[in-house]
Structures are given as C-alpha cells and as structure tokens.
Coordinates of C-alpha atoms and ligand atoms in Angstrom, one line a residue:
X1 CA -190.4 41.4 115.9
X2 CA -191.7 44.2 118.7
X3 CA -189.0 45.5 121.0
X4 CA -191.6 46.5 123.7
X5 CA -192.6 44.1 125.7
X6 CA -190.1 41.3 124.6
X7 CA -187.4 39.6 126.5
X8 CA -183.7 40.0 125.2
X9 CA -180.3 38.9 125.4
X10 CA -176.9 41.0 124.9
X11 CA -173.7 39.2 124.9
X12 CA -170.7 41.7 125.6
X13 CA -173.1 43.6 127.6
X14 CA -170.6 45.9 130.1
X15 CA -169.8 48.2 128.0
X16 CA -169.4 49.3 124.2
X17 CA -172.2 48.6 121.7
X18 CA -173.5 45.9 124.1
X19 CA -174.1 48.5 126.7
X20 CA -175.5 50.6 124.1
X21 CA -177.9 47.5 123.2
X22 CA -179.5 47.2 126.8
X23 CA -180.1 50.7 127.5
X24 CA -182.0 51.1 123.9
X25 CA -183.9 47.8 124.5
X26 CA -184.9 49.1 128.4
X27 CA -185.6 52.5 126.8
X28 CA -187.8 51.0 123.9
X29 CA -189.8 48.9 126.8
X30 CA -188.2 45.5 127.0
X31 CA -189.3 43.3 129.6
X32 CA -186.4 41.9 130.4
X33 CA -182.7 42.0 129.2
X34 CA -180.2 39.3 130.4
X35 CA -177.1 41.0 130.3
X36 CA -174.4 38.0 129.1
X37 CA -170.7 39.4 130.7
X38 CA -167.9 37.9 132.2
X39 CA -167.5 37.6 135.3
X40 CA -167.0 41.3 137.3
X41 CA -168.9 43.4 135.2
X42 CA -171.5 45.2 136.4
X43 CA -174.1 46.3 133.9
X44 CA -177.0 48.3 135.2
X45 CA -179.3 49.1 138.1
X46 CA -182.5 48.9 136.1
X47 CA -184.7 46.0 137.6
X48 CA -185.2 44.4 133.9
X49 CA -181.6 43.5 133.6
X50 CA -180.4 40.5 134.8
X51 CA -176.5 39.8 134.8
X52 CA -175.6 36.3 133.5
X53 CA -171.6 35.1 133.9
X54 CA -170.8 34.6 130.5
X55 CA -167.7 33.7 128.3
X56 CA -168.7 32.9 124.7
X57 CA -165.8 30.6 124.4
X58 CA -166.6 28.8 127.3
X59 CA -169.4 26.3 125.7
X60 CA -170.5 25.3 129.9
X61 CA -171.3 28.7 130.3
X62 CA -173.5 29.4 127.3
X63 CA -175.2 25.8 127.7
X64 CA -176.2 27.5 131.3
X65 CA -177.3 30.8 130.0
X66 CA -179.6 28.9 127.4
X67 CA -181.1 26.9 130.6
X68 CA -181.8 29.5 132.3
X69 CA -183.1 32.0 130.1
X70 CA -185.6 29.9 128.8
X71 CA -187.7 33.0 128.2
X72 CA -185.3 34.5 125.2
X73 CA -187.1 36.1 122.2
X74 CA -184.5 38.2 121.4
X75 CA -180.6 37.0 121.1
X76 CA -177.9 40.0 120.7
X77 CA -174.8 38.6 119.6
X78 CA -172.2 41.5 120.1
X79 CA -169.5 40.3 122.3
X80 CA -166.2 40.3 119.8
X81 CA -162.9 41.0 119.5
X82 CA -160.1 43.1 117.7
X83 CA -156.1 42.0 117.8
X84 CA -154.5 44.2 115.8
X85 CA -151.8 41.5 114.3
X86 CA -151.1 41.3 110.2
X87 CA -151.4 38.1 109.2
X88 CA -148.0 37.1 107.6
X89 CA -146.0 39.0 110.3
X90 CA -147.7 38.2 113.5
X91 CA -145.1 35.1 115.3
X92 CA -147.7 32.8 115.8
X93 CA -151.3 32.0 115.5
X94 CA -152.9 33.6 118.5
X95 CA -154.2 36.8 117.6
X96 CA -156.1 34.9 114.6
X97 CA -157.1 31.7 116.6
X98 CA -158.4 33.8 119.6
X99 CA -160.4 36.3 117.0
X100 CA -161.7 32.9 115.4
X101 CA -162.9 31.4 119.1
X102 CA -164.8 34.7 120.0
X103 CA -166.2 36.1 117.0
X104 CA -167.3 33.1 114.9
X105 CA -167.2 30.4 117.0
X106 CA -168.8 32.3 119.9
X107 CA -171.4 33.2 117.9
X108 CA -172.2 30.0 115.8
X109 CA -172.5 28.8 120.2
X110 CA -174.8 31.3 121.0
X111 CA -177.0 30.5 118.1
X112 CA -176.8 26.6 118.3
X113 CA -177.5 27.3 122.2
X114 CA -180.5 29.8 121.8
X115 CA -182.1 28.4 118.7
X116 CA -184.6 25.7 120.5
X117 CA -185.2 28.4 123.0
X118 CA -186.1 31.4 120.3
X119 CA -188.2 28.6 118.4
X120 CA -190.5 27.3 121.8
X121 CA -191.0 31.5 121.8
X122 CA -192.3 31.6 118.7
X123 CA -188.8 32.2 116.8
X124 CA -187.9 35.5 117.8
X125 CA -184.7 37.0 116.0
X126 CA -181.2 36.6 116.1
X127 CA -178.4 39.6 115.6
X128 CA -175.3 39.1 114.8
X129 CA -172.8 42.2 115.0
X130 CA -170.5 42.0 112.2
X131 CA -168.4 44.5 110.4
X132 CA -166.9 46.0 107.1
X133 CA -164.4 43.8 107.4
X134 CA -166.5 41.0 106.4
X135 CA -166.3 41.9 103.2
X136 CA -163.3 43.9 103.1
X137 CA -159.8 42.4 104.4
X138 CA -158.3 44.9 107.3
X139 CA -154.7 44.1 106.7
X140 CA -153.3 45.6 110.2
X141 CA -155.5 42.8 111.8
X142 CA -156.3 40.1 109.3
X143 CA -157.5 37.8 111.5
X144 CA -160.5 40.2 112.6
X145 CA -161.4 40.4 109.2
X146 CA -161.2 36.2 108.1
X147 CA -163.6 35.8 111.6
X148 CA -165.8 38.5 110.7
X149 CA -166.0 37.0 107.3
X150 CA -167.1 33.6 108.4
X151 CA -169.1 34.9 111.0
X152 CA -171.1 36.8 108.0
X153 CA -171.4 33.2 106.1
X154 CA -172.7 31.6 109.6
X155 CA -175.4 34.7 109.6
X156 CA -176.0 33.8 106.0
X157 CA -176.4 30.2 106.7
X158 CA -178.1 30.0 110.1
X159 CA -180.8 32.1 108.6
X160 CA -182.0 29.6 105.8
X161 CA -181.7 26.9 108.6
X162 CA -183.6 28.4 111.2
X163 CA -186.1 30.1 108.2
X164 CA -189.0 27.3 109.3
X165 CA -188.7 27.8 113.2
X166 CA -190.1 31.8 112.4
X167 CA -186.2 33.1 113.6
X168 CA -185.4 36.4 111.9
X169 CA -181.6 36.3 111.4
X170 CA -180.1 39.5 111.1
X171 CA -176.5 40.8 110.3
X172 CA -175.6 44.2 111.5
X173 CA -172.2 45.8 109.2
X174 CA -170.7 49.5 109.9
X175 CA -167.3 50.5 109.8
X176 CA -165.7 52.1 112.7
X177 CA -168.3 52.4 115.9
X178 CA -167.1 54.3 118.5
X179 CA -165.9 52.5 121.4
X180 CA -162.9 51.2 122.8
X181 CA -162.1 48.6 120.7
X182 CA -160.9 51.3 118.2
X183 CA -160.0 54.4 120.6
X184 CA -156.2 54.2 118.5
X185 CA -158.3 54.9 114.9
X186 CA -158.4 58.6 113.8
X187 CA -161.2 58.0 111.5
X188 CA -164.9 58.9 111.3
X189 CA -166.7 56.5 114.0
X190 CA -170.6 55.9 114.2
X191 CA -171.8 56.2 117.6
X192 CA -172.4 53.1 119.5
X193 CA -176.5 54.6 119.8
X194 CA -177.1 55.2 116.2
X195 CA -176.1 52.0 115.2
X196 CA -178.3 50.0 118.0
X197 CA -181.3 52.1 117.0
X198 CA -180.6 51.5 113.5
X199 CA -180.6 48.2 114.3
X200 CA -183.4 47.7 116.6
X201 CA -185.7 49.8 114.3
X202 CA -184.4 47.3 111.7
X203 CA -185.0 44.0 113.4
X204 CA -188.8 45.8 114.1
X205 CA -189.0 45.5 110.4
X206 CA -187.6 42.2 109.6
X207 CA -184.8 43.3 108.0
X208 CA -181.8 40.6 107.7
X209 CA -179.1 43.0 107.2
X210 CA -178.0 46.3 108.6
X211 CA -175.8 48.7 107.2
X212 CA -175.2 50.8 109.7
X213 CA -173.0 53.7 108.6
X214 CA -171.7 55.5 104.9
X215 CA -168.6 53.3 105.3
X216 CA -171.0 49.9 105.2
X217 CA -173.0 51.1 102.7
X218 CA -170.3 52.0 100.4
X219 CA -167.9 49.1 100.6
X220 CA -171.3 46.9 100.0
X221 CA -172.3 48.7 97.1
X222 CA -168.7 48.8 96.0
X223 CA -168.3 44.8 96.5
X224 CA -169.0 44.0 92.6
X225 CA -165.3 46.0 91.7
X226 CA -163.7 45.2 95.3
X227 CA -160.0 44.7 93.3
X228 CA -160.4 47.7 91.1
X229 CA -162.0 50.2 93.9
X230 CA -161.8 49.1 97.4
X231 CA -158.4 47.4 97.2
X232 CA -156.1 49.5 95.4
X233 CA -156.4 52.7 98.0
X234 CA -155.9 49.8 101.2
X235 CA -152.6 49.2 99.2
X236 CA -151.2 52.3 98.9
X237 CA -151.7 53.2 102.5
X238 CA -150.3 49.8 103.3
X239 CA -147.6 50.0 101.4
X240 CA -147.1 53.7 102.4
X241 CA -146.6 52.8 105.8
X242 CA -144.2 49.7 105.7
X243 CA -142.2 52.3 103.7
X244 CA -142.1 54.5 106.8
Ligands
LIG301 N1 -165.8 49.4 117.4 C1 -165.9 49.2 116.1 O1 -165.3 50.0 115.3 C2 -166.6 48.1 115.5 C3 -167.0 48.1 114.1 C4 -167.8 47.1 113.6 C5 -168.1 46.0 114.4 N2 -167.8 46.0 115.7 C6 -168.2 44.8 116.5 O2 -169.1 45.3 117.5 C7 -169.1 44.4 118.6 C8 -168.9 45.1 119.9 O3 -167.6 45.7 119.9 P1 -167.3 47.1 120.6 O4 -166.9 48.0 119.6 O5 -168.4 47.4 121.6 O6 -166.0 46.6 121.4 P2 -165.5 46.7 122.9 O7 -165.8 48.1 123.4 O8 -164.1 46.3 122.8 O9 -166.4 45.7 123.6 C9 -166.3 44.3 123.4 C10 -167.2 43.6 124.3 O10 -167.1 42.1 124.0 C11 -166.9 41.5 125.2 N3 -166.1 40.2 125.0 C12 -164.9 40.1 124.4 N4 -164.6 38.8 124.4 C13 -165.5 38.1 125.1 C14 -165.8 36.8 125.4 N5 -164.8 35.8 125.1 N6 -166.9 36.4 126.1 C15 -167.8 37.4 126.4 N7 -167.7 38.7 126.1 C16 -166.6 39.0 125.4 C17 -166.1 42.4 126.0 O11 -166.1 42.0 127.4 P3 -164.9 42.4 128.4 O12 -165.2 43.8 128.9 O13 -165.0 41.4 129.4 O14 -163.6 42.4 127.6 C18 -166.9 43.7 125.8 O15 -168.1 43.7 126.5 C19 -167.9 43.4 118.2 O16 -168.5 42.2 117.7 C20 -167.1 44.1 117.2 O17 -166.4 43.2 116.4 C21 -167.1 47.0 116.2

C-alpha cells in the first residue's frame, strides 16, 4: 500500500495522533485526506484536506462520510477515548459504556462503513489505533483497557474477513503517546510523529501490526508470563496507592 498518491481517511483528525496522521500523509504526498472531526474543528489549510462532520458514535454520520468519500483507499481509525474510572469503584456504567461506544464500536462502524468502499478501490488498508492496554488491563481506567481489548479482537477478526477483498488490516499498539489524552501521566511518552511514521512506513510494507514504542514491544513479548511479570509490578503500585 503506497502513501503517495493515495486518498486517506483520519477519524479524530483535530488534533492528537490524528493530526499527526494528516500532516505525515500530506507530507508523504497523499492526494487527498478527509479529515473525519466533529463538528467545530478545524483541521488544516492545505487544499488536500477535506473536513467531514463526524461522530463515530453517530452511525448517520459515518453512513454519510462512507457516501461521500467514495474515493477511500486508506481508512485511519484513531478517534478514541480515555475515562479514567476503575472498574469496581466507578458509580455507574458510563465511563465503561461510553469507552465501549467510541473505541470498539466506533471502529467496528467505520470498518463495516468503509469496507465496500476500500474493496471497489482495490482493497486498500485499514488502521486501527489501539494500545498496550489491549493486552495489558490499566486498572485506573478499566474500561479503556476491556474496549481496547475487543477493539484488538475486531482488528484480528475483520482482517481474516476482509483478507479476499485485498484489505490490509493493521493494528497499531504503543504505550503512552504524547498528547492530551495523557497530559496527567509522568511517564515516558512516544511522540505522536514517530508513531504515525512508524506506522505509515509499516502499512507501506504490509505489515498487520505495529508496535510502536519499547513499552508495546515489551509487554507483547512479555504476554506468554503476563501473571508472573507484567501483573505483579501493576499490583504493587495499585495497591501502594489505595494505601495512600
Ligand atoms: N495518548 C496515548 O497515550 C495513547 C496511547 C495508545 C493509544 N492511544 C490511542 O490513540 C488514539 C488517538 O488518541 P490521542 O492520544 O490523540 O487522544 P486525544 O488527544 O485525546 O485525541 C482524541 C481524538 O479522538 C476524537 N474523538 C473522541 N471521541 C470521538 C467521537 N465520538 N467521534 C469522533 N472523534 C472522537 C477527539 O475529538 P474531539 O477533539 O472532538 O474530542 C480527538 O480528535 C486513540 O484511539 C487512543 O486510544 C493513545
């Protein structure tokens, strides 16, 4: 899948990774970039991008971008978010059901929308953004992590389904990224431009997964004794601060 020249789609676009996303693919020659934000939110000046209103929960609005962006070879899906709720002590549902809506079931949208468009274009490729937490649990925001999970198994899945229309299906994992979403975490953060070009260099060579930082690469390679290495240290600190 060639960057130059192609015609892409960002979801999340205004800002973060997703802003990120468009500038690499203008940089790296794309022909045109639909910028998919709600509404408000400007994204660029450049004459390739073309803002689309759009709400990943709001199944109208991504039937309509699918319409009219009939020309899609190359769908981004980054929009996401983050509620920092524990599971067992959040009140209610909310934080989960809302993480759930945007980052898995916006997603598995996006792709059911797109996926007669990226085939009539010769198949094209799909990214989904994902995260550590797909395979790790975050317990200060266990909700995040259960989405990002079965937005990893969707990725997993919608890949063997869409193997015969040509789609490349790509999952993108780091830990932190440096953008708003985590501007509270003191911790070594990626930047936002590393992991697009790692992606987008990625996607160039068909790759269907990412890892996009040490943190990705080292939980993944780590995932075979998850209870006796990854776990133990996420308890202490847990436990640790409920002390507190
Ligand atoms: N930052 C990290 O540490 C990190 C690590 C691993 C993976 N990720 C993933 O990377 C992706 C991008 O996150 P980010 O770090 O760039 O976060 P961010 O700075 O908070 O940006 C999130 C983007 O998603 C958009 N968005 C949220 N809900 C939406 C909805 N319902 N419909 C359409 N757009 C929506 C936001 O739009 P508004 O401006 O309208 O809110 C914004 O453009 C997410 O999938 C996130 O889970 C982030």
């Amino acid at each position: 899948m060639k960057v130059a020249d192609s015609v892409a789609f960002v979801t999340g676009a205004n800002r973060g990774l997703g802003s990120a996303f468009v500038e690499a693919l203008l940089e790296r020659g794309a022909a045109r970039v639909y910028a998919g934000t709600r509404p408000g939110h400007p994204v660029s000046d450049d004459p390739r991008v073309v803002t689309i209103p759009l709400d990943v929960t709001d199944a109208a609005l991504v039937t309509a971008a699918a319409e009219r962006c009939g020309d899609v070879e190359i769908l981004i899906n980054n929009a996401g978010i983050m509620r920092l709720d524990p599971l067992i002590a959040a009140e209610t549902d909310e934080a989960a059901r809302d993480e759930m809506e945007v980052n898995f079931f916006g997603t598995l949208r996006l792709c059911r929308a797109f996926a007669p468009v990226l085939a009539r274009n010769g198949g094209g490729a799909i990214v989904n953004v994902l995260s550590v937490a797909s395979w790790i649990a975050p317990v200060a925001s266990g909700g995040y992590g259960a989405s990002k999970a079965a937005a990893w198994s969707l990725t997993n899945a919608v890949r063997l389904e869409l193997h015969e229309q040509g789609t490349l299906v790509t999952a993108v994992h780091a830990g932190f990224i440096d953008t708003e979403m985590v501007t509270r975490v003191r911790a070594p953060k990626v930047s936002p431009q590393d992991v697009v070009a790692q992606t987008l260099d990625g996607i160039e060579r068909g790759e269907v997964e990412i890892l996009a930082d040490d943190e990705s690469r080292r939980v993944k390679e780590a995932l075979p004794r998850d209870h006796a290495e990854l776990y133990p240290p996420l308890q202490a600190i847990w436990d640790g601060r409920r002390r507190r």
